[in-house]
Coordinates of C-alpha atoms and ligand atoms in Angstrom, one line a residue:
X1 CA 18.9 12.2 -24.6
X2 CA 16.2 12.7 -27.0
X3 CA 15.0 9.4 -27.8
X4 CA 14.0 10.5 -31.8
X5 CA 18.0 11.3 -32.0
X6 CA 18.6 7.1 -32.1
X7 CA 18.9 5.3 -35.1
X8 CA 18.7 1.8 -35.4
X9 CA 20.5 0.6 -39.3
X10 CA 18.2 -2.2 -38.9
X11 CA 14.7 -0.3 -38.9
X12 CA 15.7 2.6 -40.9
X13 CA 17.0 0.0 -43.5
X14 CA 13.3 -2.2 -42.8
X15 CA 15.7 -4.4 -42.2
X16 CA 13.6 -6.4 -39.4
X17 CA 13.6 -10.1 -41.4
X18 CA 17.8 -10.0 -41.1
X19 CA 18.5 -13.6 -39.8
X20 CA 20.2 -12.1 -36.5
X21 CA 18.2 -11.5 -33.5
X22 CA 17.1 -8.1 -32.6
X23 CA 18.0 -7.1 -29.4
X24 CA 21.8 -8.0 -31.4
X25 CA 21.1 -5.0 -33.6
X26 CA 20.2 -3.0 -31.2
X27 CA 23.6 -3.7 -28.7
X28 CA 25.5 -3.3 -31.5
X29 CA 23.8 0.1 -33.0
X30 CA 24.9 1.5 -29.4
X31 CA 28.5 -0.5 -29.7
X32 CA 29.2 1.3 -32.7
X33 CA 28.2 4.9 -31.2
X34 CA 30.2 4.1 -28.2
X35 CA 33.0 3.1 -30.5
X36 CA 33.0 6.1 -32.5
X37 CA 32.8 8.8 -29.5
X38 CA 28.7 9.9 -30.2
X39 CA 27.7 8.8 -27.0
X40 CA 30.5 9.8 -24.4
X41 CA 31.1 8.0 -21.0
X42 CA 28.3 9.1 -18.7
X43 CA 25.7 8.8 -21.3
X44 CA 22.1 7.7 -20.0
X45 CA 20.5 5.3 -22.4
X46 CA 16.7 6.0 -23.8
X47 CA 14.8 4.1 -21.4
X48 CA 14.0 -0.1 -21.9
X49 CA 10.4 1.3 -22.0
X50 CA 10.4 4.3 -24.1
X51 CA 13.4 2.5 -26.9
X52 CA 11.0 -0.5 -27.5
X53 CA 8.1 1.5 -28.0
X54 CA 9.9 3.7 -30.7
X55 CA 11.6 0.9 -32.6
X56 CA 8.2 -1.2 -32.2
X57 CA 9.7 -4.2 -30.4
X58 CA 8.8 -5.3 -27.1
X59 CA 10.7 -4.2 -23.9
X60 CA 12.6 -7.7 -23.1
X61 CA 14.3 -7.6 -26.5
X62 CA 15.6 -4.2 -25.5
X63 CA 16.2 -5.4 -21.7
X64 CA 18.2 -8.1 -23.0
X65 CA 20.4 -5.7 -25.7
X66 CA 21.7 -3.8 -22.6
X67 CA 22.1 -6.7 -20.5
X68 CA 24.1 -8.1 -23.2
X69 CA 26.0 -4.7 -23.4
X70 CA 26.5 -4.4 -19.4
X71 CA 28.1 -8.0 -19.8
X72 CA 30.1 -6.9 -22.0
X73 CA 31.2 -4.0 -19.5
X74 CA 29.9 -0.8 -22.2
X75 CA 26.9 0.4 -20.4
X76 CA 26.3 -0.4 -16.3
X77 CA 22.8 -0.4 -15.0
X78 CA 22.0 2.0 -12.0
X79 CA 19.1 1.9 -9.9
X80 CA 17.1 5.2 -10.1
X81 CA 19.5 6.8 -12.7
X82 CA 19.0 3.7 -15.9
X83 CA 21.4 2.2 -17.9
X84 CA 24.8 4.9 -18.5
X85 CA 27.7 4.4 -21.0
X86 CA 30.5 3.5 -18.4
X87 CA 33.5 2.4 -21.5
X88 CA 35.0 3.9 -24.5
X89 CA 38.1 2.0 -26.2
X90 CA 39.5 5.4 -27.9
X91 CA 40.4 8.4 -24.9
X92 CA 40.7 10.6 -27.7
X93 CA 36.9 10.2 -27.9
X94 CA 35.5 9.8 -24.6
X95 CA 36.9 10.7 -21.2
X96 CA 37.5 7.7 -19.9
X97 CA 36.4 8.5 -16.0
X98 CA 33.0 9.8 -14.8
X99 CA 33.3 11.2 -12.0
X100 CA 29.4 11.6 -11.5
X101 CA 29.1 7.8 -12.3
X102 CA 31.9 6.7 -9.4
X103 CA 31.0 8.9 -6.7
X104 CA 28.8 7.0 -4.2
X105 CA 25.1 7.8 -4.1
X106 CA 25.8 9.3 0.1
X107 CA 27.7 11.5 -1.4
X108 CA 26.1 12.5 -5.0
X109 CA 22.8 13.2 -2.6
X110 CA 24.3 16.4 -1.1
X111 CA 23.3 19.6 -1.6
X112 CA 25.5 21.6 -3.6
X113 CA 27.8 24.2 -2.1
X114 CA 24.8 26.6 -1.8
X115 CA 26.5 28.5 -4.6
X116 CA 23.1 30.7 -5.8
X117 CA 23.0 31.8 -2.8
X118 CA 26.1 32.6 -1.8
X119 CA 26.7 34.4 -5.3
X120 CA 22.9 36.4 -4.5
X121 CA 24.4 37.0 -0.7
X122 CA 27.9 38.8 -2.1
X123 CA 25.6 41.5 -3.3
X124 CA 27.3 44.6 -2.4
X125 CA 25.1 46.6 0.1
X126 CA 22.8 43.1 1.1
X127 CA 21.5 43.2 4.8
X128 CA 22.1 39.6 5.8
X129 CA 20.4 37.8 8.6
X130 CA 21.1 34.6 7.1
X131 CA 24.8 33.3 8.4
X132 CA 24.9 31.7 11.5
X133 CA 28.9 33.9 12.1
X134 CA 30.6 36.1 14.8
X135 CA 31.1 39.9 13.4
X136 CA 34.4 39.5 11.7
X137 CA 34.9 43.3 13.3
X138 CA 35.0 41.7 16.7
X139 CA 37.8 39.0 16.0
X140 CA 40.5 39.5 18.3
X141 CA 42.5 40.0 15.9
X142 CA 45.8 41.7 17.7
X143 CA 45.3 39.1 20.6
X144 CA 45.3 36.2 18.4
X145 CA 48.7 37.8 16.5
X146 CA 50.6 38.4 19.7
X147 CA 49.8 35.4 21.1
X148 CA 50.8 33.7 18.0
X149 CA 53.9 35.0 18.0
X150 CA 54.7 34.4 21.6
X151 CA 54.4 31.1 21.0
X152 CA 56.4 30.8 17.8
X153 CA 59.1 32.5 20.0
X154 CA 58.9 30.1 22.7
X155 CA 61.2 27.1 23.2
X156 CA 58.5 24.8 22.7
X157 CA 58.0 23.6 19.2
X158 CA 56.0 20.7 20.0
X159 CA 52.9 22.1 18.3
X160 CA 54.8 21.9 15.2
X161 CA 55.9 18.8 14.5
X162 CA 52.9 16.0 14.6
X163 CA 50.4 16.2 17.1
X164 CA 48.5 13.1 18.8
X165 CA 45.2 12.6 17.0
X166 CA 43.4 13.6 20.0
X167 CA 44.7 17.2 20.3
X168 CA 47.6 19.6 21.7
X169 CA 48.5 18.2 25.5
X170 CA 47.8 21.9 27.3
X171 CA 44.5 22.9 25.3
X172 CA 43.2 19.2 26.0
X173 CA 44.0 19.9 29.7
X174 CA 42.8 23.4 29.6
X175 CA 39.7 22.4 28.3
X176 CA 39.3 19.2 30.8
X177 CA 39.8 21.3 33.9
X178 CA 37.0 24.1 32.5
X179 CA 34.5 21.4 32.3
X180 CA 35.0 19.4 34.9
X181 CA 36.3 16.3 33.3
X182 CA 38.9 13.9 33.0
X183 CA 41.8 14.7 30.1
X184 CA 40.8 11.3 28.1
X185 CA 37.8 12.2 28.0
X186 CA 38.5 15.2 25.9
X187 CA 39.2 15.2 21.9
X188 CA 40.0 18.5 20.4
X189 CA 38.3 18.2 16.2
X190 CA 38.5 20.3 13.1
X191 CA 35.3 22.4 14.4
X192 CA 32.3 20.8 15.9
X193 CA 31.2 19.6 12.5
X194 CA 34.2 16.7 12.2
X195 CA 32.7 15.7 15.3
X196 CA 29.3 15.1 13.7
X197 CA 31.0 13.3 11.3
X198 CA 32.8 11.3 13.5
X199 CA 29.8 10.2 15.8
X200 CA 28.0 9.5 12.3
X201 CA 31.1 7.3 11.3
X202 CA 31.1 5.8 14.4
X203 CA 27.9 4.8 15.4
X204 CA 25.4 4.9 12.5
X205 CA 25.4 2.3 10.4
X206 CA 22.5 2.5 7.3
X207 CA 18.7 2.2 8.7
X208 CA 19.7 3.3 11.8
X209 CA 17.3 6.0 13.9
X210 CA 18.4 9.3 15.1
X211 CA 16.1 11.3 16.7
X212 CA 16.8 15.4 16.5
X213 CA 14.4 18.3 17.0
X214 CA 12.1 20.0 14.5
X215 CA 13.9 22.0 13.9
X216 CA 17.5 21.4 14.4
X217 CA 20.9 22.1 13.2
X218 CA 21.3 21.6 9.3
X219 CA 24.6 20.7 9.7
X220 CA 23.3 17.8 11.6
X221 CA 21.2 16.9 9.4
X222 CA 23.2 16.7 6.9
X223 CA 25.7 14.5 8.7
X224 CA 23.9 11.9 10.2
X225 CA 21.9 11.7 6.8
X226 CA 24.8 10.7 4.6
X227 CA 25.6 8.3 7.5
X228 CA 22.5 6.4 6.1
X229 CA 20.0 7.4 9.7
X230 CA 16.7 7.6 9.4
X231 CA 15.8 10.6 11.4
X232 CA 13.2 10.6 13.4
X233 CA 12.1 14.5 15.0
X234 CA 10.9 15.6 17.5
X235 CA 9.1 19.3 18.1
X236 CA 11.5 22.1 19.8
X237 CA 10.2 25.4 20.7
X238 CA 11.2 28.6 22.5
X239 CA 11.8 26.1 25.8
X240 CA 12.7 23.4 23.8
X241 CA 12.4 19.7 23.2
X242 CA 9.2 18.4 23.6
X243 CA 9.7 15.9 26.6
X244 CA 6.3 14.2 26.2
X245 CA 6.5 13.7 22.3
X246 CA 10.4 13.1 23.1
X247 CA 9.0 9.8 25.7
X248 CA 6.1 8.4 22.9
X249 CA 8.9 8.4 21.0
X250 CA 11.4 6.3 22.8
X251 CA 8.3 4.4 23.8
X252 CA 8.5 3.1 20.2
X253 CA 12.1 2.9 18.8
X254 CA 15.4 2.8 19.9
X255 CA 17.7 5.6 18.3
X256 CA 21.2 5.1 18.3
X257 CA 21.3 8.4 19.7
X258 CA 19.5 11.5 20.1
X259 CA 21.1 14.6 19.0
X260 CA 19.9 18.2 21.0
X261 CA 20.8 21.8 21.1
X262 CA 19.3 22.5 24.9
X263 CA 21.3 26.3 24.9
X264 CA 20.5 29.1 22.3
X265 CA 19.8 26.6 20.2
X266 CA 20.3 27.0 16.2
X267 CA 17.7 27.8 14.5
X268 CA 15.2 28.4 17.4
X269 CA 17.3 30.3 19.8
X270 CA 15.5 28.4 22.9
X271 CA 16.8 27.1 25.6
X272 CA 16.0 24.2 27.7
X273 CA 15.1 25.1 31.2
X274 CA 17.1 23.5 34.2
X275 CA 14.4 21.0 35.5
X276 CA 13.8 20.1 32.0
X277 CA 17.4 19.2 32.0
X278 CA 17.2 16.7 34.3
X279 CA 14.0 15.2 32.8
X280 CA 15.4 15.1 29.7
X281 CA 18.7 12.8 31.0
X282 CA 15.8 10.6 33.2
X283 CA 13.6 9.9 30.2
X284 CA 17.1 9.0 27.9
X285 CA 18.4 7.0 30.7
X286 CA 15.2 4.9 31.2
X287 CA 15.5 3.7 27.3
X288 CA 19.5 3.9 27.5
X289 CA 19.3 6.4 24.4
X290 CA 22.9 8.4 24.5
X291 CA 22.2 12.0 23.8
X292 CA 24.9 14.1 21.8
X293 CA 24.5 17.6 23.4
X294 CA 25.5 20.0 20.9
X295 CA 26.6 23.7 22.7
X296 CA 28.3 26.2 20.3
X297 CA 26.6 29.1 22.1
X298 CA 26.4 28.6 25.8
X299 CA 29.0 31.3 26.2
X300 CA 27.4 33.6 24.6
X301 CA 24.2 34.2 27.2
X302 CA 22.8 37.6 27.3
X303 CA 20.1 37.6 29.9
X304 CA 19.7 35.0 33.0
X305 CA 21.8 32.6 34.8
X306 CA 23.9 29.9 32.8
X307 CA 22.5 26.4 33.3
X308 CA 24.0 23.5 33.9
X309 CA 25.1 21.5 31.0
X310 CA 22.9 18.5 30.0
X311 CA 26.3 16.6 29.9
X312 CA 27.1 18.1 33.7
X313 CA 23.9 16.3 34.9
X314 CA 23.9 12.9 33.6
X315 CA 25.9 10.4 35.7
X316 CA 26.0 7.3 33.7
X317 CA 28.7 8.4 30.6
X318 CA 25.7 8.6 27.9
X319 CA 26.1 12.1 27.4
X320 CA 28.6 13.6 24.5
X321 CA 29.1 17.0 24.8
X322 CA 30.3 19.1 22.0
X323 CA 31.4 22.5 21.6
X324 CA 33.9 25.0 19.6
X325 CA 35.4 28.1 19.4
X326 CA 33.9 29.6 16.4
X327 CA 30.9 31.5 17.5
X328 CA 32.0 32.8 20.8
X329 CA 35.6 33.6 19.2
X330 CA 36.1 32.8 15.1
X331 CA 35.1 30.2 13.2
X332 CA 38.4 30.4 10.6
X333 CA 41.1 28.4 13.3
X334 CA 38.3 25.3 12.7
X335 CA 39.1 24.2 16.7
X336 CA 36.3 22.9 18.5
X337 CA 35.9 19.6 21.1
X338 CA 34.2 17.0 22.2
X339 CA 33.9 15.6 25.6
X340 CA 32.9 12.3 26.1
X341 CA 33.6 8.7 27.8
X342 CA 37.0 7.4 27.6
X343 CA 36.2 4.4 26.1
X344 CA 34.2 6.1 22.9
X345 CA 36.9 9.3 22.9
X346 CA 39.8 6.3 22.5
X347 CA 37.8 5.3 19.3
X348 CA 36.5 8.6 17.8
X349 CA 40.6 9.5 18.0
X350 CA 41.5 6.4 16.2
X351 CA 39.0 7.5 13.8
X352 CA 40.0 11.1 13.0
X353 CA 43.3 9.8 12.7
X354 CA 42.2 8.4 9.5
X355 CA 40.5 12.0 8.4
X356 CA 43.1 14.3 9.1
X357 CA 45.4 13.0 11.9
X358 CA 45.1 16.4 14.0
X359 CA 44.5 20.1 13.9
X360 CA 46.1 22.8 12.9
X361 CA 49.0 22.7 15.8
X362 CA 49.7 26.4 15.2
X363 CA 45.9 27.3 16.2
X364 CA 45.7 25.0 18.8
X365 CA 48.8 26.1 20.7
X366 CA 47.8 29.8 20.4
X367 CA 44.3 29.3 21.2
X368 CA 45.8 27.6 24.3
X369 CA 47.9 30.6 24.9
X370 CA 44.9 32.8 24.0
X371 CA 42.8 30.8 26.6
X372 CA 45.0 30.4 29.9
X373 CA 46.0 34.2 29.6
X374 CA 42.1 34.8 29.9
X375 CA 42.1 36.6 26.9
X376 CA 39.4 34.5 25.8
X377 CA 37.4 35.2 28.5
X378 CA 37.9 38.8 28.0
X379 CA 37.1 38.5 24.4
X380 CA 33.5 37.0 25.2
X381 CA 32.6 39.6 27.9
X382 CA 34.0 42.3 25.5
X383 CA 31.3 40.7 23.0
X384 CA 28.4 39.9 24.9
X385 CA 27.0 43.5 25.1
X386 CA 27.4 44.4 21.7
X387 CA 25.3 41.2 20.6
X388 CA 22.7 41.6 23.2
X389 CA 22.6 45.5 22.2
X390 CA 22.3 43.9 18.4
X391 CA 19.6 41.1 19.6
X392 CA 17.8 44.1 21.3
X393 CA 17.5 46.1 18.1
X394 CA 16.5 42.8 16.3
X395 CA 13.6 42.7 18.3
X396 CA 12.5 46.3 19.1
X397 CA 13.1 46.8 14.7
X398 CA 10.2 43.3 14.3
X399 CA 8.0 45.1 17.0
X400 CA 7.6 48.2 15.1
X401 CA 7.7 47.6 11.7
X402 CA 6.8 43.9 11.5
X403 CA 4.0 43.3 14.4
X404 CA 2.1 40.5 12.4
X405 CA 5.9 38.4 13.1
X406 CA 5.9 36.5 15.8
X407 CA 9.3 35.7 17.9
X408 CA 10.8 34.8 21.4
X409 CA 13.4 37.1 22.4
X410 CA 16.3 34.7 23.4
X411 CA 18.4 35.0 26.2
X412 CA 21.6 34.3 23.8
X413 CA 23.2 33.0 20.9
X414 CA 22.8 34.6 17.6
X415 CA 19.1 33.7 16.3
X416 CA 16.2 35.3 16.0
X417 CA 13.3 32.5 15.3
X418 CA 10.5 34.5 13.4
X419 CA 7.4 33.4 11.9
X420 CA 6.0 34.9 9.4
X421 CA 1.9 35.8 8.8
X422 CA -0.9 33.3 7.7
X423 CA -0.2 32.7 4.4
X424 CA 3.5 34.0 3.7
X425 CA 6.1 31.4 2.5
X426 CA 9.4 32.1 3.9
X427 CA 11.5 30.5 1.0
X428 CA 9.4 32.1 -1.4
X429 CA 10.1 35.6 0.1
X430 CA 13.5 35.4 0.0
X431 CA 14.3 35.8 -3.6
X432 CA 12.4 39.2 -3.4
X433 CA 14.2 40.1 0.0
X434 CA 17.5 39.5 -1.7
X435 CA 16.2 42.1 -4.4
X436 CA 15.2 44.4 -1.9
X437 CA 18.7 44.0 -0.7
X438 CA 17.8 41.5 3.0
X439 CA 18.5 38.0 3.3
X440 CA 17.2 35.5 5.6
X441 CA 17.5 31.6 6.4
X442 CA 14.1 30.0 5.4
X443 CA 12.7 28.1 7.8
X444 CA 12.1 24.8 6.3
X445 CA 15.6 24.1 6.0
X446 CA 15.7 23.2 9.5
X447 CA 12.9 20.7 9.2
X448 CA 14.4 16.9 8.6
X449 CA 10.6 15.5 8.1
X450 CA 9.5 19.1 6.3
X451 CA 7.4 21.6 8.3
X452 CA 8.4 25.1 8.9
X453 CA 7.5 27.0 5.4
X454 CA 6.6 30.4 7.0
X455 CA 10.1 30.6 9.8
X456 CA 12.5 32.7 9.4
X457 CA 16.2 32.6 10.9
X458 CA 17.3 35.9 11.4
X459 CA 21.1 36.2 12.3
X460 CA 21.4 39.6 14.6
X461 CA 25.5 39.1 15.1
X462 CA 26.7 40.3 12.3
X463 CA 25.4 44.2 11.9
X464 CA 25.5 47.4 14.1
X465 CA 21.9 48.3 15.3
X466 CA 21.1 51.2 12.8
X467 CA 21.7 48.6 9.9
X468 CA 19.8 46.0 11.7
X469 CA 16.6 48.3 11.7
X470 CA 17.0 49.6 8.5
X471 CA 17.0 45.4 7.2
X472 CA 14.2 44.6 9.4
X473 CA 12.1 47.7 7.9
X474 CA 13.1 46.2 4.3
X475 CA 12.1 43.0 5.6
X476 CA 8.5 44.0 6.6
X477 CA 8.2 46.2 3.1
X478 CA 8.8 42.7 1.4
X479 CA 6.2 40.9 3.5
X480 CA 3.9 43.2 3.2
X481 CA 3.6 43.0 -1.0
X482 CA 3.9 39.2 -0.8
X483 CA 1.3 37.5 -1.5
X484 CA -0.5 34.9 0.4
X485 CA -0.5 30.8 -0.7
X486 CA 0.6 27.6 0.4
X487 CA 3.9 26.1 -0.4
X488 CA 4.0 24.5 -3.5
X489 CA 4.2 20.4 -3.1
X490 CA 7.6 20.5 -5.5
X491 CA 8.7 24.2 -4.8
X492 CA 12.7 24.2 -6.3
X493 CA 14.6 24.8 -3.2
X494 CA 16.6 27.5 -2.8
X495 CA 19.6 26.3 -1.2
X496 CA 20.9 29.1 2.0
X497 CA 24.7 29.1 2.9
X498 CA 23.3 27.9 6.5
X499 CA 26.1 27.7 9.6
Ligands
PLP501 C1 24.5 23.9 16.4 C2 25.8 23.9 15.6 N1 26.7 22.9 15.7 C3 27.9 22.9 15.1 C4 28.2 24.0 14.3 C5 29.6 23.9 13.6 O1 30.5 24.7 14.1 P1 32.1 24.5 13.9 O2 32.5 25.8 13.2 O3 32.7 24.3 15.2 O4 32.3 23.4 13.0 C6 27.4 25.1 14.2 C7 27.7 26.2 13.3 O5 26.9 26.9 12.9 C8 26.2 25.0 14.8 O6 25.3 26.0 14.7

């Protein structure tokens, strides 16, 4: 509100010698507008500071006006957002909720739904890199219908009624006896990302440390930073985290947990070698720092020999392992798991209970048909060439038309990790790739402590080769006219639709 808008009866009127005191004029200049519907619910008050200097009065007698007005429940003070209009007696003048004013600060400090973005990314004819997706043209779609069916048909309609909070019996088994584990140790979620939120729910309380790569999963990020963590990163490159910065570390905190992406990680696409594995598990053991392994892609390997999980190596029950069917299948039956010890699975159950009580039994029944047929294991071998043939064209597209980009080629997942030449600010160059009709992920996004302004993330899943070359040459085009500068300190972020 413009401050010149207010007007005091008892200054305009010179009226300062009137027997009551001041700071009453002034909490009852603002109960009148309140009363009469000028200054609606939600309405931020000129600040104590800037009100006293325009009616010439000092600061307290303003101070004490709106405490006098917060008493009397009209205005409520909040820190970092000043004194708002929280009551109007007439509804017909005000609405009577703010929405904005109730919802908790965790919450209000989200990002928005990335809508820019996702408006600039329905462009017709865009090239996008930027979604972390499957190519919808690969979902198995007939599969997924016939097995559906099948087991609508079937006698069993267990799936349909209510399902126990930890997950459909046969998909929990089928999972438990793939990974080597016992069934209570296994809780089938909403998608990987309602297990972020419950391992934020359940173990973070506000102040607490979490240490994750640099860069790292914004999704992650996200979570465990509305759970109130202070996160604490740690480099990750082409092989990885950093063990030595990862042990200096631990040699001075004590995370609740650290969370890692060893496999084809997201955004980097590295992986963490085996004997690094190990290492890893001996360092977090020595401080008794759990690690949350997070492995969407592992399936998904398109050079080399599979490694053992981190969780496959640790024998002490501090490793959570998490993983999901939406990249190496689709992302739209939200079914993912977690594996973990009894004891914390018991308790994460209990907890989802109070979220959404269970998944979708329809999609976990079928995708438990889907998986002991071995149609899911088809389905990933049917997929694997066509993305390595895509990563391949990635690369060989940045060698020719882009050699002043550096990347690792990675053995899997769907990322390309790129960064850009001296001088070239990735989040800056996106607005002008989206007008030459590419989009990326910018790199910073990944970054919980900033860093990153001149990565890239470059999706390859999602088009056919000739289209992924034809991008990449837009790509350089656009790099190439940019011009050279540092990231501005307060550059307005531009928000990617980032999964
Ligand atoms: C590293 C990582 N973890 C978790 C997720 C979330 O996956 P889901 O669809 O299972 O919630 C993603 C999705 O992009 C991811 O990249």
């Amino acid at each position: 509100l413009d401050s010149t808008k207010w007007r005091f009866g008892m200054h305009a009127n010179g009226n300062r010698k009137m027997s009551r005191p001041l700071h009453e004029g002034i909490a009852s200049t603002f109960r009148a507008r309140i009363e009469a519907g000028e200054l609606p619910i939600g309405t931020r008050l000129p600040p104590s500071r800037a009100l006293a200097h325009q009616l010439g009065v000092s600061r307290s007698t303003v101070v004490r006006a709106y405490g006098e007005l917060a008493r009397e429940g009209w205005v409520e003070a909040r820190v970092g957002r000043g004194t708002i209009v929280r009551f109007c007696p007439d509804p017909a003048l005000s609405r009577q909720v703010n929405w904005d004013l109730l919802v908790t600060p965790r919450i209000r400090g989200l990002d928005p739904e990335f809508d820019e973005v996702l408006r600039l990314l329905s462009q017709p004819d865009l090239v996008s890199f930027a979604g972390g997706l499957p190519d919808p043209e690969l979902f198995p779609v007939d599969e997924l219908s016939q097995t559906t069916r099948q087991v609508l048909e079937g006698d069993d309609r267990s799936f349909l009624q209510w399902c126990p909070p930890s997950g459909y019996l046969p998909l929990r088994r089928w999972l438990a006896e793939r990974n080597g584990c016992r069934l209570e140790e296994v809780l089938i979620l909403t998608g990987s990302t309602q297990g972020l939120h419950l391992l934020s729910q359940a173990l973070i309380q506000p102040g607490d440390v979490v240490v994750v790569e640099a860069p790292t999963y914004l999704g992650a990020i996200r979570a465990f930073s509305a759970a109130g963590a202070r996160l604490v990163t740690v480099p990750c490159e082409a092989r990885g985290i950093d063990l030595n910065v990862l042990q200096a570390v631990l040699e001075k905190v004590r995370p609740k947990f650290l969370y890692t992406i060893p496999t084809f990680h997201n955004p980097t696409g590295g992986t963490l070698p085996a004997s690094e594995r190990r290492e890893l598990v001996a360092i977090t053991s020595r401080y008794g720092v759990p690690i949350v392994e997070d492995d969407p892609f592992s399936a998904l390997r398109y050079d080399g020999r599979s490694l053992p999980s981190v969780r496959s190596l640790d024998t002490s029950g501090a490793v959570i392992h998490l993983s999901t069917f939406s990249k190496a299948m689709l992302p739209g039956l939200r079914v993912g798991w977690l594996i973990a010890p009894a004891e914390l699975t018991s308790q994460l159950s209990a907890a989802r209970g109070l979220v959404d009580l269970f998944v979708n039994g329809l999609a976990q029944a079928s995708l438990h048909r889907f998986c002991e047929n071995g149609i899911r294991d088809q389905h990933v071998e049917r997929v694997r060439p066509i993305y390595r043939q895509r990563r391949d064209a990635m690369a060989a597209a940045l060698r020719r038309y882009c050699p002043d980009i550096a990347f690792d080629v990675p053995e899997g997942g769907l990322f390309i990790w790129a960064k850009l030449p001296e001088g070239v600010v990735a989040r800056r160059l996106l607005r002008q790739a989206i007008r030459e009709g590419v989009a990326f992920v910018h790199g910073d996004l990944f970054f919980a402590n900033g860093g990153g302004s001149r990565f890239v993330r470059l999706c390859f899943a999602g088009h056919a080769p000739e289209v992924i070359r034809d991008g990449i040459r837009k790509l350089s085009t656009v790099v190439a006219r940019t011009p050279r500068g540092k990231p501005a300190h307060n550059e307005r972020r531009l928000d990617a639709f980032v999964i």
